[in-house]
mmCIF file of C-alpha atoms and ligand atoms in Angstrom:
data_model
loop_
_atom_site.group_PDB
_atom_site.id
_atom_site.type_symbol
_atom_site.label_atom_id
_atom_site.label_comp_id
_atom_site.label_asym_id
_atom_site.label_seq_id
_atom_site.Cartn_x
_atom_site.Cartn_y
_atom_site.Cartn_z
ATOM 1 C CA UNK Q 1 -27.361 -10.389 -14.066
ATOM 2 C CA UNK Q 2 -30.462 -12.447 -14.829
ATOM 3 C CA UNK Q 3 -32.774 -10.001 -13.067
ATOM 4 C CA UNK Q 4 -31.685 -7.190 -15.366
ATOM 5 C CA UNK Q 5 -33.169 -8.774 -18.475
ATOM 6 C CA UNK Q 6 -36.428 -7.104 -19.466
ATOM 7 C CA UNK Q 7 -38.727 -10.064 -20.056
ATOM 8 C CA UNK Q 8 -41.364 -8.015 -21.827
ATOM 9 C CA UNK Q 9 -38.770 -6.877 -24.346
ATOM 10 C CA UNK Q 10 -37.495 -10.453 -24.775
ATOM 11 C CA UNK Q 11 -41.052 -11.422 -25.738
ATOM 12 C CA UNK Q 12 -41.169 -8.477 -28.149
ATOM 13 C CA UNK Q 13 -37.892 -9.618 -29.709
ATOM 14 C CA UNK Q 14 -39.282 -13.117 -30.236
ATOM 15 C CA UNK Q 15 -42.488 -11.820 -31.830
ATOM 16 C CA UNK Q 16 -40.448 -9.634 -34.130
ATOM 17 C CA UNK Q 17 -38.201 -12.601 -34.933
ATOM 18 C CA UNK Q 18 -41.246 -14.697 -35.880
ATOM 19 C CA UNK Q 19 -42.610 -11.921 -38.053
ATOM 20 C CA UNK Q 20 -39.200 -11.412 -39.679
ATOM 21 C CA UNK Q 21 -38.924 -15.103 -40.586
ATOM 22 C CA UNK Q 22 -42.498 -15.207 -41.907
ATOM 23 C CA UNK Q 23 -41.811 -12.093 -43.964
ATOM 24 C CA UNK Q 24 -38.554 -13.715 -45.080
ATOM 25 C CA UNK Q 25 -40.474 -16.616 -46.640
ATOM 26 C CA UNK Q 26 -42.523 -14.106 -48.662
ATOM 27 C CA UNK Q 27 -39.444 -12.093 -49.552
ATOM 28 C CA UNK Q 28 -37.542 -15.145 -50.869
ATOM 29 C CA UNK Q 29 -40.600 -16.475 -52.711
ATOM 30 C CA UNK Q 30 -40.932 -13.170 -54.551
ATOM 31 C CA UNK Q 31 -37.165 -12.735 -54.977
ATOM 32 C CA UNK Q 32 -37.054 -16.109 -56.732
ATOM 33 C CA UNK Q 33 -39.485 -14.765 -59.338
ATOM 34 C CA UNK Q 34 -37.001 -11.940 -59.925
ATOM 35 C CA UNK Q 35 -33.826 -14.038 -60.067
ATOM 36 C CA UNK Q 36 -32.192 -14.294 -63.498
ATOM 37 C CA UNK Q 37 -28.767 -15.672 -62.540
ATOM 38 C CA UNK Q 38 -28.954 -19.438 -61.961
ATOM 39 C CA UNK Q 39 -26.395 -19.538 -59.139
ATOM 40 C CA UNK Q 40 -28.307 -16.822 -57.336
ATOM 41 C CA UNK Q 41 -31.586 -18.647 -57.907
ATOM 42 C CA UNK Q 42 -30.090 -21.796 -56.407
ATOM 43 C CA UNK Q 43 -28.811 -19.865 -53.397
ATOM 44 C CA UNK Q 44 -32.155 -18.170 -52.737
ATOM 45 C CA UNK Q 45 -33.991 -21.467 -53.133
ATOM 46 C CA UNK Q 46 -31.831 -22.882 -50.355
ATOM 47 C CA UNK Q 47 -32.378 -19.799 -48.168
ATOM 48 C CA UNK Q 48 -36.130 -20.033 -48.730
ATOM 49 C CA UNK Q 49 -36.159 -23.614 -47.469
ATOM 50 C CA UNK Q 50 -34.099 -22.698 -44.439
ATOM 51 C CA UNK Q 51 -36.175 -19.620 -43.670
ATOM 52 C CA UNK Q 52 -39.262 -21.840 -43.723
ATOM 53 C CA UNK Q 53 -37.543 -23.977 -41.075
ATOM 54 C CA UNK Q 54 -36.700 -20.829 -39.089
ATOM 55 C CA UNK Q 55 -40.414 -19.978 -38.891
ATOM 56 C CA UNK Q 56 -40.899 -23.365 -37.211
ATOM 57 C CA UNK Q 57 -37.921 -22.890 -34.893
ATOM 58 C CA UNK Q 58 -39.228 -19.535 -33.612
ATOM 59 C CA UNK Q 59 -42.804 -20.857 -33.381
ATOM 60 C CA UNK Q 60 -41.592 -23.788 -31.261
ATOM 61 C CA UNK Q 61 -39.619 -21.396 -29.110
ATOM 62 C CA UNK Q 62 -42.697 -19.232 -28.470
ATOM 63 C CA UNK Q 63 -44.731 -22.344 -27.633
ATOM 64 C CA UNK Q 64 -42.057 -23.570 -25.220
ATOM 65 C CA UNK Q 65 -42.211 -20.200 -23.509
ATOM 66 C CA UNK Q 66 -46.018 -20.366 -23.291
ATOM 67 C CA UNK Q 67 -46.480 -17.386 -25.546
ATOM 68 C CA UNK Q 68 -49.459 -16.866 -27.860
ATOM 69 C CA UNK Q 69 -48.116 -17.041 -31.405
ATOM 70 C CA UNK Q 70 -50.859 -14.781 -32.691
ATOM 71 C CA UNK Q 71 -50.512 -11.991 -30.128
ATOM 72 C CA UNK Q 72 -50.086 -8.636 -31.831
ATOM 73 C CA UNK Q 73 -47.620 -5.977 -30.781
ATOM 74 C CA UNK Q 74 -47.013 -2.618 -32.479
ATOM 75 C CA UNK Q 75 -43.420 -3.634 -33.179
ATOM 76 C CA UNK Q 76 -44.502 -6.846 -34.785
ATOM 77 C CA UNK Q 77 -46.920 -4.955 -37.020
ATOM 78 C CA UNK Q 78 -44.083 -2.705 -38.147
ATOM 79 C CA UNK Q 79 -41.926 -5.716 -39.054
ATOM 80 C CA UNK Q 80 -44.843 -7.205 -41.018
ATOM 81 C CA UNK Q 81 -45.387 -3.907 -42.797
ATOM 82 C CA UNK Q 82 -41.729 -3.731 -43.833
ATOM 83 C CA UNK Q 83 -41.851 -7.323 -45.116
ATOM 84 C CA UNK Q 84 -44.926 -6.604 -47.207
ATOM 85 C CA UNK Q 85 -43.322 -3.414 -48.480
ATOM 86 C CA UNK Q 86 -40.270 -5.338 -49.653
ATOM 87 C CA UNK Q 87 -42.516 -7.770 -51.515
ATOM 88 C CA UNK Q 88 -44.387 -4.867 -53.079
ATOM 89 C CA UNK Q 89 -41.140 -3.223 -54.143
ATOM 90 C CA UNK Q 90 -40.081 -6.400 -55.968
ATOM 91 C CA UNK Q 91 -43.500 -6.737 -57.618
ATOM 92 C CA UNK Q 92 -43.206 -3.152 -58.801
ATOM 93 C CA UNK Q 93 -39.835 -3.905 -60.343
ATOM 94 C CA UNK Q 94 -41.141 -7.122 -61.912
ATOM 95 C CA UNK Q 95 -44.072 -5.387 -63.556
ATOM 96 C CA UNK Q 96 -41.714 -2.841 -65.134
ATOM 97 C CA UNK Q 97 -40.549 -5.667 -67.417
ATOM 98 C CA UNK Q 98 -36.793 -5.334 -66.954
ATOM 99 C CA UNK Q 99 -35.634 -8.660 -65.489
ATOM 100 C CA UNK Q 100 -32.068 -7.563 -64.696
ATOM 101 C CA UNK Q 101 -33.333 -4.499 -62.854
ATOM 102 C CA UNK Q 102 -35.888 -6.556 -60.942
ATOM 103 C CA UNK Q 103 -33.153 -8.984 -59.918
ATOM 104 C CA UNK Q 104 -31.142 -6.085 -58.482
ATOM 105 C CA UNK Q 105 -34.148 -4.823 -56.547
ATOM 106 C CA UNK Q 106 -34.723 -8.336 -55.203
ATOM 107 C CA UNK Q 107 -31.098 -8.654 -54.073
ATOM 108 C CA UNK Q 108 -31.366 -5.359 -52.192
ATOM 109 C CA UNK Q 109 -34.657 -6.447 -50.614
ATOM 110 C CA UNK Q 110 -33.112 -9.734 -49.445
ATOM 111 C CA UNK Q 111 -30.191 -7.847 -47.859
ATOM 112 C CA UNK Q 112 -32.618 -5.518 -46.054
ATOM 113 C CA UNK Q 113 -34.710 -8.444 -44.808
ATOM 114 C CA UNK Q 114 -31.651 -10.434 -43.714
ATOM 115 C CA UNK Q 115 -30.176 -7.432 -41.885
ATOM 116 C CA UNK Q 116 -33.099 -7.528 -39.474
ATOM 117 C CA UNK Q 117 -33.025 -11.323 -39.310
ATOM 118 C CA UNK Q 118 -29.300 -11.300 -38.540
ATOM 119 C CA UNK Q 119 -29.850 -8.722 -35.771
ATOM 120 C CA UNK Q 120 -32.683 -10.748 -34.216
ATOM 121 C CA UNK Q 121 -30.561 -13.895 -33.941
ATOM 122 C CA UNK Q 122 -27.574 -12.016 -32.642
ATOM 123 C CA UNK Q 123 -29.828 -10.567 -29.909
ATOM 124 C CA UNK Q 124 -31.448 -13.919 -29.148
ATOM 125 C CA UNK Q 125 -27.953 -15.313 -28.593
ATOM 126 C CA UNK Q 126 -27.139 -12.422 -26.237
ATOM 127 C CA UNK Q 127 -30.377 -12.870 -24.288
ATOM 128 C CA UNK Q 128 -29.670 -16.597 -23.924
ATOM 129 C CA UNK Q 129 -26.326 -15.748 -22.305
ATOM 130 C CA UNK Q 130 -27.992 -13.415 -19.799
ATOM 131 C CA UNK Q 131 -30.946 -15.552 -18.757
ATOM 132 C CA UNK Q 132 -31.014 -18.630 -16.547
ATOM 133 C CA UNK Q 133 -33.041 -21.813 -16.360
ATOM 134 C CA UNK Q 134 -35.444 -23.290 -18.895
ATOM 135 C CA UNK Q 135 -35.933 -20.091 -20.861
ATOM 136 C CA UNK Q 136 -32.218 -19.675 -21.402
ATOM 137 C CA UNK Q 137 -31.966 -23.291 -22.465
ATOM 138 C CA UNK Q 138 -34.791 -22.941 -24.995
ATOM 139 C CA UNK Q 139 -33.285 -19.776 -26.467
ATOM 140 C CA UNK Q 140 -29.834 -21.315 -26.608
ATOM 141 C CA UNK Q 141 -31.208 -24.406 -28.291
ATOM 142 C CA UNK Q 142 -33.012 -22.392 -30.979
ATOM 143 C CA UNK Q 143 -29.952 -20.228 -31.531
ATOM 144 C CA UNK Q 144 -27.765 -23.292 -31.937
ATOM 145 C CA UNK Q 145 -30.205 -24.878 -34.350
ATOM 146 C CA UNK Q 146 -30.167 -21.806 -36.578
ATOM 147 C CA UNK Q 147 -26.397 -21.653 -36.510
ATOM 148 C CA UNK Q 148 -26.095 -25.311 -37.392
ATOM 149 C CA UNK Q 149 -28.626 -24.968 -40.158
ATOM 150 C CA UNK Q 150 -26.441 -22.471 -41.843
ATOM 151 C CA UNK Q 151 -25.161 -19.356 -40.233
ATOM 152 C CA UNK Q 152 -27.599 -16.481 -40.514
ATOM 153 C CA UNK Q 153 -24.731 -14.158 -41.309
ATOM 154 C CA UNK Q 154 -24.076 -16.074 -44.473
ATOM 155 C CA UNK Q 155 -27.382 -15.031 -46.005
ATOM 156 C CA UNK Q 156 -26.620 -11.453 -45.200
ATOM 157 C CA UNK Q 157 -23.006 -11.230 -46.378
ATOM 158 C CA UNK Q 158 -23.411 -13.440 -49.415
ATOM 159 C CA UNK Q 159 -26.433 -11.616 -50.734
ATOM 160 C CA UNK Q 160 -24.745 -8.271 -50.037
ATOM 161 C CA UNK Q 161 -21.882 -9.535 -52.228
ATOM 162 C CA UNK Q 162 -24.295 -10.560 -54.980
ATOM 163 C CA UNK Q 163 -25.999 -7.169 -54.832
ATOM 164 C CA UNK Q 164 -22.720 -5.274 -55.215
ATOM 165 C CA UNK Q 165 -21.423 -7.452 -58.078
ATOM 166 C CA UNK Q 166 -24.725 -7.436 -59.979
ATOM 167 C CA UNK Q 167 -24.793 -3.660 -59.686
ATOM 168 C CA UNK Q 168 -21.178 -3.472 -60.927
ATOM 169 C CA UNK Q 169 -22.070 -5.722 -63.855
ATOM 170 C CA UNK Q 170 -25.084 -3.557 -64.711
ATOM 171 C CA UNK Q 171 -22.811 -0.503 -64.693
ATOM 172 C CA UNK Q 172 -20.753 -2.163 -67.394
ATOM 173 C CA UNK Q 173 -17.748 -2.796 -65.191
ATOM 174 C CA UNK Q 174 -15.969 -6.131 -64.567
ATOM 175 C CA UNK Q 175 -17.848 -8.108 -61.898
ATOM 176 C CA UNK Q 176 -16.901 -11.144 -59.824
ATOM 177 C CA UNK Q 177 -19.752 -13.654 -60.121
ATOM 178 C CA UNK Q 178 -20.413 -15.559 -57.926
ATOM 179 C CA UNK Q 179 -19.174 -12.842 -55.545
ATOM 180 C CA UNK Q 180 -15.911 -13.213 -53.540
ATOM 181 C CA UNK Q 181 -17.941 -13.576 -50.327
ATOM 182 C CA UNK Q 182 -19.387 -16.777 -51.735
ATOM 183 C CA UNK Q 183 -16.210 -18.219 -53.190
ATOM 184 C CA UNK Q 184 -14.384 -17.599 -49.914
ATOM 185 C CA UNK Q 185 -17.299 -18.926 -47.855
ATOM 186 C CA UNK Q 186 -17.435 -15.793 -45.760
ATOM 187 C CA UNK Q 187 -19.280 -16.029 -42.456
ATOM 188 C CA UNK Q 188 -18.134 -12.971 -40.535
ATOM 189 C CA UNK Q 189 -17.884 -9.209 -41.001
ATOM 190 C CA UNK Q 190 -14.078 -9.463 -41.015
ATOM 191 C CA UNK Q 191 -14.240 -12.200 -43.629
ATOM 192 C CA UNK Q 192 -16.589 -10.099 -45.763
ATOM 193 C CA UNK Q 193 -14.190 -7.154 -45.606
ATOM 194 C CA UNK Q 194 -11.279 -9.424 -46.609
ATOM 195 C CA UNK Q 195 -13.255 -10.943 -49.480
ATOM 196 C CA UNK Q 196 -14.073 -7.470 -50.750
ATOM 197 C CA UNK Q 197 -10.397 -6.523 -50.598
ATOM 198 C CA UNK Q 198 -9.462 -9.648 -52.527
ATOM 199 C CA UNK Q 199 -11.951 -9.048 -55.359
ATOM 200 C CA UNK Q 200 -9.433 -7.136 -57.488
ATOM 201 C CA UNK Q 201 -7.323 -10.309 -57.767
ATOM 202 C CA UNK Q 202 -10.375 -12.324 -58.774
ATOM 203 C CA UNK Q 203 -11.190 -10.235 -61.830
HETATM 204 FE FE1 LIG G 301 -33.830 -16.671 -40.846
#
């Protein structure tokens, strides 16, 4: 089993994870400038702090694995480009002078950024299960640390809930704010689906 893992691609995954977390710091910093709702602002502030920690966790992981933190890969450049594009999209919305619209753009950008982040950590967890020895231990340790910190999925599902409800509000329809995903402390896809189903009763 262990011999089947493509080490070069594991390294690529870790570089992309580092770039995703670094981009995440920029995305949350800009999203906070767009946030109008105070609960959302508070939530993103917390995610920004944790994402800053995630940058350190991945950096430590790369160091433990004797990998050059600055090494460039085409995939890493793509992740960086997407991160910068998300920031640019929010700045565009901000400069248009419609705060509510900019907040919506920011929520969508956070969901896009966290979708990649969520995938990275899911894959790191899978790799850890399929490797052996020190590398597996280091990956497992980092994965555990992130989970303990606050489940990565949470950022994804909660912000997706915010995005939907803020959109609904902007359409002039009754919205559930904070979103059901947040009230029900959703951490899984099944939980998110249930929370969405329950929203009618929360209106
Ligand atoms: Fe993260």
